[in-house]
mmCIF file of N, CA and C in Angstrom:
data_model
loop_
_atom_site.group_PDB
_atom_site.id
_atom_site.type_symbol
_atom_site.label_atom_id
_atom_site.label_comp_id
_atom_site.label_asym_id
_atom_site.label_seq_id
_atom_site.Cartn_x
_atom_site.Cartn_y
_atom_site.Cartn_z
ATOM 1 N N UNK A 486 24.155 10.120 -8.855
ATOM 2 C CA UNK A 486 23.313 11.269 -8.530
ATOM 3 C C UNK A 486 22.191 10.880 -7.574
ATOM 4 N N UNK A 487 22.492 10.065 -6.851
ATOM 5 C CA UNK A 487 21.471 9.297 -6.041
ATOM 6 C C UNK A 487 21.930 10.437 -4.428
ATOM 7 N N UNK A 488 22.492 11.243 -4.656
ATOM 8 C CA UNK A 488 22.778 11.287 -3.059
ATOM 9 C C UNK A 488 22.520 12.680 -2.821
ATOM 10 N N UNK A 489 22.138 12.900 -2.086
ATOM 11 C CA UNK A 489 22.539 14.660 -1.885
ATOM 12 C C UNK A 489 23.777 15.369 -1.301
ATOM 13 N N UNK A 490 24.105 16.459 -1.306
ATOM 14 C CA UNK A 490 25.727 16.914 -1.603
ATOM 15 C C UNK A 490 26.079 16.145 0.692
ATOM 16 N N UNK A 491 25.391 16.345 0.998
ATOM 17 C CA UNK A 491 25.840 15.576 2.377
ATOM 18 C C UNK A 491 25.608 14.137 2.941
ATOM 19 N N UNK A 492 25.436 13.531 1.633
ATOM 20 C CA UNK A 492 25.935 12.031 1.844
ATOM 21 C C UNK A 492 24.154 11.342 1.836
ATOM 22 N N UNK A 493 23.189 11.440 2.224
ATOM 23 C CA UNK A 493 21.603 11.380 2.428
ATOM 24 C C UNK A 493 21.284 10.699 1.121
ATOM 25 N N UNK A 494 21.170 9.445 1.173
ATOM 26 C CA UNK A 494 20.787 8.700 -0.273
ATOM 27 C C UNK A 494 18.944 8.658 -0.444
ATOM 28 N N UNK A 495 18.751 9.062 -1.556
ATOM 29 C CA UNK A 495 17.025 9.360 -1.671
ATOM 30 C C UNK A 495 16.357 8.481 -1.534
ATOM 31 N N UNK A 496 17.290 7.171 -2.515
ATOM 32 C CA UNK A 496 16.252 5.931 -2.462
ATOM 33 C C UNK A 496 16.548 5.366 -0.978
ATOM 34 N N UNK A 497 16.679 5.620 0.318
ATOM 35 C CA UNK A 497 16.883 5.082 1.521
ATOM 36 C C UNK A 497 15.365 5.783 1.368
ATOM 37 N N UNK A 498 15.362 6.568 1.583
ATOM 38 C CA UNK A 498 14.727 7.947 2.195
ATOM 39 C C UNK A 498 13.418 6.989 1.333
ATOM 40 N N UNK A 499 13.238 7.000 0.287
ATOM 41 C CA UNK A 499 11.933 6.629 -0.653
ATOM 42 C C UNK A 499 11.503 5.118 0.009
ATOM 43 N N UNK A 500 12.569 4.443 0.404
ATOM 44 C CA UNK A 500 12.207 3.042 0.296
ATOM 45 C C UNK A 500 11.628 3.048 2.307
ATOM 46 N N UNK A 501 12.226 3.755 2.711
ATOM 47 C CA UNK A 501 11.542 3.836 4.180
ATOM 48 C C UNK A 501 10.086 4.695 4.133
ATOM 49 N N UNK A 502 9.949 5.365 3.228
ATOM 50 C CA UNK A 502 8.803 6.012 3.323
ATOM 51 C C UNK A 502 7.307 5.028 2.694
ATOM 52 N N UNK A 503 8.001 4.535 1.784
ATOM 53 C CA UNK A 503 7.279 2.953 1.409
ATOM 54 C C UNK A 503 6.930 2.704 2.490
ATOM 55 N N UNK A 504 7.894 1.500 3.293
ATOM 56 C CA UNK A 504 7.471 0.664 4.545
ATOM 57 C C UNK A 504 6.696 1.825 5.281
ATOM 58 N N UNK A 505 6.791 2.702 5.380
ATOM 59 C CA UNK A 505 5.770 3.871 6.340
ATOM 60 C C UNK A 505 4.587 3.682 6.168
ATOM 61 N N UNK A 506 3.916 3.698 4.630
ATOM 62 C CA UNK A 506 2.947 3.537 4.246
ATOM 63 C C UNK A 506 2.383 2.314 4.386
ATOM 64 N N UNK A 507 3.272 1.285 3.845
ATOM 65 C CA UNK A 507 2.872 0.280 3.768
ATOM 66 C C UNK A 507 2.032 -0.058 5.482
ATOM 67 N N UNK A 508 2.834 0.142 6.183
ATOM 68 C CA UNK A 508 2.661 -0.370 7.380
ATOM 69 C C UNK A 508 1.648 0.786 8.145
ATOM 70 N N UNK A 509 1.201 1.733 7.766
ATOM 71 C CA UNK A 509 0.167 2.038 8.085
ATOM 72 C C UNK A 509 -1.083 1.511 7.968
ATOM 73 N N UNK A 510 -1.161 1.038 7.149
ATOM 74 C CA UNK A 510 -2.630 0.117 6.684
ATOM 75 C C UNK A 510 -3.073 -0.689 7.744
ATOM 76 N N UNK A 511 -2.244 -1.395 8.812
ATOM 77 C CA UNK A 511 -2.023 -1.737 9.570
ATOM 78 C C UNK A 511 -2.894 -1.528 10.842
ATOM 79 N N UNK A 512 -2.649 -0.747 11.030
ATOM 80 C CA UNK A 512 -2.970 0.995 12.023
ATOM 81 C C UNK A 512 -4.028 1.274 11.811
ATOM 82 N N UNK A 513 -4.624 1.664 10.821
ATOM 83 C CA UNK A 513 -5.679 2.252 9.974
ATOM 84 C C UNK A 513 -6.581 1.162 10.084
ATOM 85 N N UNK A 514 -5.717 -0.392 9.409
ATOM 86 C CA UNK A 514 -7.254 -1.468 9.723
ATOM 87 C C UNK A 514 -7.522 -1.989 11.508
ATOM 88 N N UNK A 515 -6.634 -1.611 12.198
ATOM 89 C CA UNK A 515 -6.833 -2.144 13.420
ATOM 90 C C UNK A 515 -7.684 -1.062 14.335
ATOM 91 N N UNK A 516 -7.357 0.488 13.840
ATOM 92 C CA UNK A 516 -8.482 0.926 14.535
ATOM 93 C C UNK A 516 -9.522 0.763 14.242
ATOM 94 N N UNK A 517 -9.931 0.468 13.148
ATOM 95 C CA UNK A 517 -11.507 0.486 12.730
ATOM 96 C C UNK A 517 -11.716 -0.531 12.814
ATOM 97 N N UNK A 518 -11.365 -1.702 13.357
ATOM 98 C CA UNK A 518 -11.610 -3.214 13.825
ATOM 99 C C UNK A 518 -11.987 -2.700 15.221
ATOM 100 N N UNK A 519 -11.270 -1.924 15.885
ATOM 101 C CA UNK A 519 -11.450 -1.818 17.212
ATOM 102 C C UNK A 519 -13.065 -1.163 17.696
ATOM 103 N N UNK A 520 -12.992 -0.582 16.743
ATOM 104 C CA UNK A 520 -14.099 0.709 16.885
ATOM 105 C C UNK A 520 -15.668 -0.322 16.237
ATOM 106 N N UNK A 521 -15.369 -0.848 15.216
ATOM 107 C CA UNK A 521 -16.238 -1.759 14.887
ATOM 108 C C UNK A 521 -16.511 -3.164 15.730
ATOM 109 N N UNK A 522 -15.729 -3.365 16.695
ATOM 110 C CA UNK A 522 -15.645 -4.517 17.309
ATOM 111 C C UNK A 522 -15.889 -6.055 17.047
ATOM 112 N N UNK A 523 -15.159 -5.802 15.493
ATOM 113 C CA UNK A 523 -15.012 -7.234 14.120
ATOM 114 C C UNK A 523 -14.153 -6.965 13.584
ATOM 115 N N UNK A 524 -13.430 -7.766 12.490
ATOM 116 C CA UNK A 524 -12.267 -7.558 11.809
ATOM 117 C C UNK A 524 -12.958 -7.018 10.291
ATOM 118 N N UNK A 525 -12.711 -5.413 10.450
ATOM 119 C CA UNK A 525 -13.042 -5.144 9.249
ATOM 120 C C UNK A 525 -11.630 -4.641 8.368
ATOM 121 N N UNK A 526 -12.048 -4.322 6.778
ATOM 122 C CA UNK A 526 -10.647 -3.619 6.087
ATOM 123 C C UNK A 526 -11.151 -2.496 5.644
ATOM 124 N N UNK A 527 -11.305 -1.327 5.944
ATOM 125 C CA UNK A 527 -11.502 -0.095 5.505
ATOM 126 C C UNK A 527 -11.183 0.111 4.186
ATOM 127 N N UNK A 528 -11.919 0.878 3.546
ATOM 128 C CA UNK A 528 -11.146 1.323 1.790
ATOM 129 C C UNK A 528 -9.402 2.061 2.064
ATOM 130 N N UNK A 529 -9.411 2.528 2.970
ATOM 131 C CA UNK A 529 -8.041 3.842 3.446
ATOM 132 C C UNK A 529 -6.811 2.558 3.490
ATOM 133 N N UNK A 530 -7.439 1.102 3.453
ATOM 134 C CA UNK A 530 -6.580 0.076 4.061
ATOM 135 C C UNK A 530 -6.012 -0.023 2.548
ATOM 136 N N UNK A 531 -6.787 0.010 1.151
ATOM 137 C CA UNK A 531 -6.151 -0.182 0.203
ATOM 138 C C UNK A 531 -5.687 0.608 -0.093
ATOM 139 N N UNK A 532 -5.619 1.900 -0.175
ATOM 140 C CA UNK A 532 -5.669 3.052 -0.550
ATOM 141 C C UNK A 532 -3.528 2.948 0.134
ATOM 142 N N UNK A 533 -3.750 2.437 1.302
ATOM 143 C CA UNK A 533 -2.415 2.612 1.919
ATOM 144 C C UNK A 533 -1.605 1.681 1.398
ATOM 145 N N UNK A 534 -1.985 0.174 1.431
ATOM 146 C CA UNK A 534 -1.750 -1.219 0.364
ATOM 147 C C UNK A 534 -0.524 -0.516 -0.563
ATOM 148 N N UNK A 535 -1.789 0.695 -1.969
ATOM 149 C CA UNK A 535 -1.441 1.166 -2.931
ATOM 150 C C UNK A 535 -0.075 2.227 -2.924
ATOM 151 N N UNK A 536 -0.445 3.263 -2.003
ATOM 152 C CA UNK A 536 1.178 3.545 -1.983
ATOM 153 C C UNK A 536 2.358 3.475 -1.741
ATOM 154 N N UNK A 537 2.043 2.537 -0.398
ATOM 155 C CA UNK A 537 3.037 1.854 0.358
ATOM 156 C C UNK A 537 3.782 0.842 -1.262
ATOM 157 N N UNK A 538 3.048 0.520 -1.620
ATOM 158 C CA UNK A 538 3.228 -0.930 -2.784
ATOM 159 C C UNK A 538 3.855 -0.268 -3.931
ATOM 160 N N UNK A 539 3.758 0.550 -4.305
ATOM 161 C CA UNK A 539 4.396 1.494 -5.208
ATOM 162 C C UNK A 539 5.482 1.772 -5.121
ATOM 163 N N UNK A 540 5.301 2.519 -3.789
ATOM 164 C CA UNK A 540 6.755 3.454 -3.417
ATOM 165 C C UNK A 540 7.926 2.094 -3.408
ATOM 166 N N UNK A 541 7.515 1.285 -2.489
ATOM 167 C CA UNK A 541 8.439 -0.225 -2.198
ATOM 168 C C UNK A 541 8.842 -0.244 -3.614
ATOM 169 N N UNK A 542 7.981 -1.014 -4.691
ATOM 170 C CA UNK A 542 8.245 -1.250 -6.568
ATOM 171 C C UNK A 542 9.152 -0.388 -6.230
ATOM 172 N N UNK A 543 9.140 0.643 -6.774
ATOM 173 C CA UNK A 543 10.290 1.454 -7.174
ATOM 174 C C UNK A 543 11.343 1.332 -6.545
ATOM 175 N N UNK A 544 11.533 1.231 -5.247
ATOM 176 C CA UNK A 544 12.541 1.000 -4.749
ATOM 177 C C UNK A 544 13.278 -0.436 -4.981
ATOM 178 N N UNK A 545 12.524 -1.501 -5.050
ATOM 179 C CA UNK A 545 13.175 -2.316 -5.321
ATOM 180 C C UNK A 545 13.319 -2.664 -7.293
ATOM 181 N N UNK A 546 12.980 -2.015 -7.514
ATOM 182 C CA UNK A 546 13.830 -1.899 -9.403
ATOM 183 C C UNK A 546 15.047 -0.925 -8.919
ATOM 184 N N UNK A 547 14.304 0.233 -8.348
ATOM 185 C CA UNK A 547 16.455 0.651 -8.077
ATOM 186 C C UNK A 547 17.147 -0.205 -7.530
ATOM 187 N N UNK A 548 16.609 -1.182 -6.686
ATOM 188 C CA UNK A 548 17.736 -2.014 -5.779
ATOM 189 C C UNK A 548 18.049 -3.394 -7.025
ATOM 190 N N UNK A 549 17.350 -3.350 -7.837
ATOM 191 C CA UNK A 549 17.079 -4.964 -9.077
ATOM 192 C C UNK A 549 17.130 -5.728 -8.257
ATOM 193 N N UNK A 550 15.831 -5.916 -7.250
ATOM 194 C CA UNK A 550 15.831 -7.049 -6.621
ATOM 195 C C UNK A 550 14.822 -8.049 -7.059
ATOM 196 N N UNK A 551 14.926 -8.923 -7.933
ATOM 197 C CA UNK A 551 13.690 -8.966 -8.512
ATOM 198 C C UNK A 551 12.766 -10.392 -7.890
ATOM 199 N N UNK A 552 13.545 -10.663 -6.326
ATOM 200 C CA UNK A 552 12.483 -11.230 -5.441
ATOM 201 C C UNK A 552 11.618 -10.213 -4.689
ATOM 202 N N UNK A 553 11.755 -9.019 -4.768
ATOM 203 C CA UNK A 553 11.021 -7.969 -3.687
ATOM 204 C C UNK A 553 10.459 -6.982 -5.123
ATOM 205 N N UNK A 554 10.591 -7.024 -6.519
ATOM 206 C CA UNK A 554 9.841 -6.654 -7.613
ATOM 207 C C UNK A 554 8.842 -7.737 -7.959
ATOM 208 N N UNK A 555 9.012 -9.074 -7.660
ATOM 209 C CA UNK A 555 7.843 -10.008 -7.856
ATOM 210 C C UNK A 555 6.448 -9.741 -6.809
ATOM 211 N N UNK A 556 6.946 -9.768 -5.518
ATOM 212 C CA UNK A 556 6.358 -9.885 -4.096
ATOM 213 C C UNK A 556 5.781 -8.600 -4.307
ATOM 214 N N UNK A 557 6.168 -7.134 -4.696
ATOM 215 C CA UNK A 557 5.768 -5.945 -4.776
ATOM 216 C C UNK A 557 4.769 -5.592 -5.894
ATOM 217 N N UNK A 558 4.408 -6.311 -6.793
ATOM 218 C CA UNK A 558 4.114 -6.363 -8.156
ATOM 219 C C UNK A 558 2.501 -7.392 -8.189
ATOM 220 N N UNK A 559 2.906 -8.256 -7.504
ATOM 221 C CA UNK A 559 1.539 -9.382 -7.016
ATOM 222 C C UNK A 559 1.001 -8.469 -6.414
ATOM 223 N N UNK A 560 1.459 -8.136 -4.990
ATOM 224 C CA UNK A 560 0.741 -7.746 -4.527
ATOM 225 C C UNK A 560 -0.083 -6.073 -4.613
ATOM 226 N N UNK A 561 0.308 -5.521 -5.529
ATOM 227 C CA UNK A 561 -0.160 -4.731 -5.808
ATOM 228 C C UNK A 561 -1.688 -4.925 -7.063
ATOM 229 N N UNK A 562 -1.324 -6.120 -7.737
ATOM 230 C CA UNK A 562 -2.589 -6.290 -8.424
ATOM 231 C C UNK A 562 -3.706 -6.705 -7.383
ATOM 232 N N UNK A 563 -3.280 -7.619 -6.283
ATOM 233 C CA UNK A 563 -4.133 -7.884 -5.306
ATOM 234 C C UNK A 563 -4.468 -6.596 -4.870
ATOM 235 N N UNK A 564 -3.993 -5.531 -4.484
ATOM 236 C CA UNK A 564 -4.787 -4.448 -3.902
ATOM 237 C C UNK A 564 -5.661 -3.829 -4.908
ATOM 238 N N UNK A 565 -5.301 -3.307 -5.887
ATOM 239 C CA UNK A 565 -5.879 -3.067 -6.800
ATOM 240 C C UNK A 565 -7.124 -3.947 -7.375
ATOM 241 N N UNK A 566 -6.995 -4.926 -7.628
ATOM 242 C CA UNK A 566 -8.971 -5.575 -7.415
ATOM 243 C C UNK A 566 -9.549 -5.726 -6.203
ATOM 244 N N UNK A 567 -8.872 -5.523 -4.981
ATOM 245 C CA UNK A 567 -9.484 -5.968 -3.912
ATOM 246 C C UNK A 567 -10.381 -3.463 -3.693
ATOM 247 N N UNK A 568 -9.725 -3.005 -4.053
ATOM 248 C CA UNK A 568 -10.063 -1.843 -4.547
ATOM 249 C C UNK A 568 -11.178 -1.804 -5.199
ATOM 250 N N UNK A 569 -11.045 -2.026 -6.356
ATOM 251 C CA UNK A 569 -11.743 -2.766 -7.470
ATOM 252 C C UNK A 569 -13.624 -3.150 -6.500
ATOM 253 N N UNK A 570 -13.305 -4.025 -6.023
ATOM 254 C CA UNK A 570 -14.141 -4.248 -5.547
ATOM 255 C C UNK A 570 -15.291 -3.767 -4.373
ATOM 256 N N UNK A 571 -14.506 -2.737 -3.874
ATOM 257 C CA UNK A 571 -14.652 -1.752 -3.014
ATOM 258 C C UNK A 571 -15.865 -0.961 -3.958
ATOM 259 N N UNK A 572 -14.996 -0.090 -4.629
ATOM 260 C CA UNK A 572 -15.859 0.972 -5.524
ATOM 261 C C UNK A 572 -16.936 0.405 -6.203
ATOM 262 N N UNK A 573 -16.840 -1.024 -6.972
ATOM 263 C CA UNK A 573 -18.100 -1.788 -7.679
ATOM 264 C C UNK A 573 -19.065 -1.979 -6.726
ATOM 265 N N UNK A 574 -18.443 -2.446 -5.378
ATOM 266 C CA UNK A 574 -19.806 -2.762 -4.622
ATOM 267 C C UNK A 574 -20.608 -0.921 -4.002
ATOM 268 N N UNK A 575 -19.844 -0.204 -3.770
ATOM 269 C CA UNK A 575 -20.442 1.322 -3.090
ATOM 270 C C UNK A 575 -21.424 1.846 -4.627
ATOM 271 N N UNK A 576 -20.938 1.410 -5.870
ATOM 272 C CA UNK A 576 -21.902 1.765 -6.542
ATOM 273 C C UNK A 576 -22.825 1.119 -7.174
ATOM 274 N N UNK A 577 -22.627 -0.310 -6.810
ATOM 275 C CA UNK A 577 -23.973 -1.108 -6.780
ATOM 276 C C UNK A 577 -24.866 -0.949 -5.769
ATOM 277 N N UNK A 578 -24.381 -0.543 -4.926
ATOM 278 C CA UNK A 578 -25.643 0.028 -3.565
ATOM 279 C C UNK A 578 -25.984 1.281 -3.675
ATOM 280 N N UNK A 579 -25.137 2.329 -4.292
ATOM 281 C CA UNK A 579 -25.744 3.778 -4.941
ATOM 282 C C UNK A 579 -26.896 3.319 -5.946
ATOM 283 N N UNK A 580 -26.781 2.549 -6.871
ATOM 284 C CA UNK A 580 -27.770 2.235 -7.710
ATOM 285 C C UNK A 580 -28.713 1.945 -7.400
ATOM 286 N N UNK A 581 -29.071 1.022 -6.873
ATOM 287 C CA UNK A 581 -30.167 0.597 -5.398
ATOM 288 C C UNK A 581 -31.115 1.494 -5.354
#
């Protein structure tokens, strides 16, 4: 039940929309490097990290790949405190 009645498999469709995301972050941190004229990482950079990193997980437990469920799985805790750290520091300077 993975397919739709004209052949169009979802998890293709899910697992490219992953790399979409994923690889936006990309995009997202290079303009605001540009515009800042330093290498910065925007919050939108994790924010993209996070769904891109998700959508991928899932795709690779449908695929049981469980070298691209390890790699997908790390690195999602890495986004997630590097997140983490984002929001702790904007409201340690709200406190201020």
């Amino acid at each position: 039940m993975d397919k739709l009645i004209i052949g169009i498999d979802y998890w293709l469709i899910i697992g490219f929309i992953g790399q979409a995301l994923f690889s936006a972050r990309f995009i997202v941190q290079w303009l605001k490097s540009e515009k800042e004229k330093k290498s910065v990482f925007p919050v939108a950079f994790w924010y993209f990290s996070i769904a891109g990193g998700v959508t991928l997980l899932a795709y690779a437990i449908h695929r049981k790949d469980p070298v691209f469920i390890v790699g997908q799985a790390t690195g999602l805790f890495i986004y997630f405190r590097n997140l983490y750290f984002v929001i702790y520091e904007r409201k340690s300077l709200n406190a201020e």
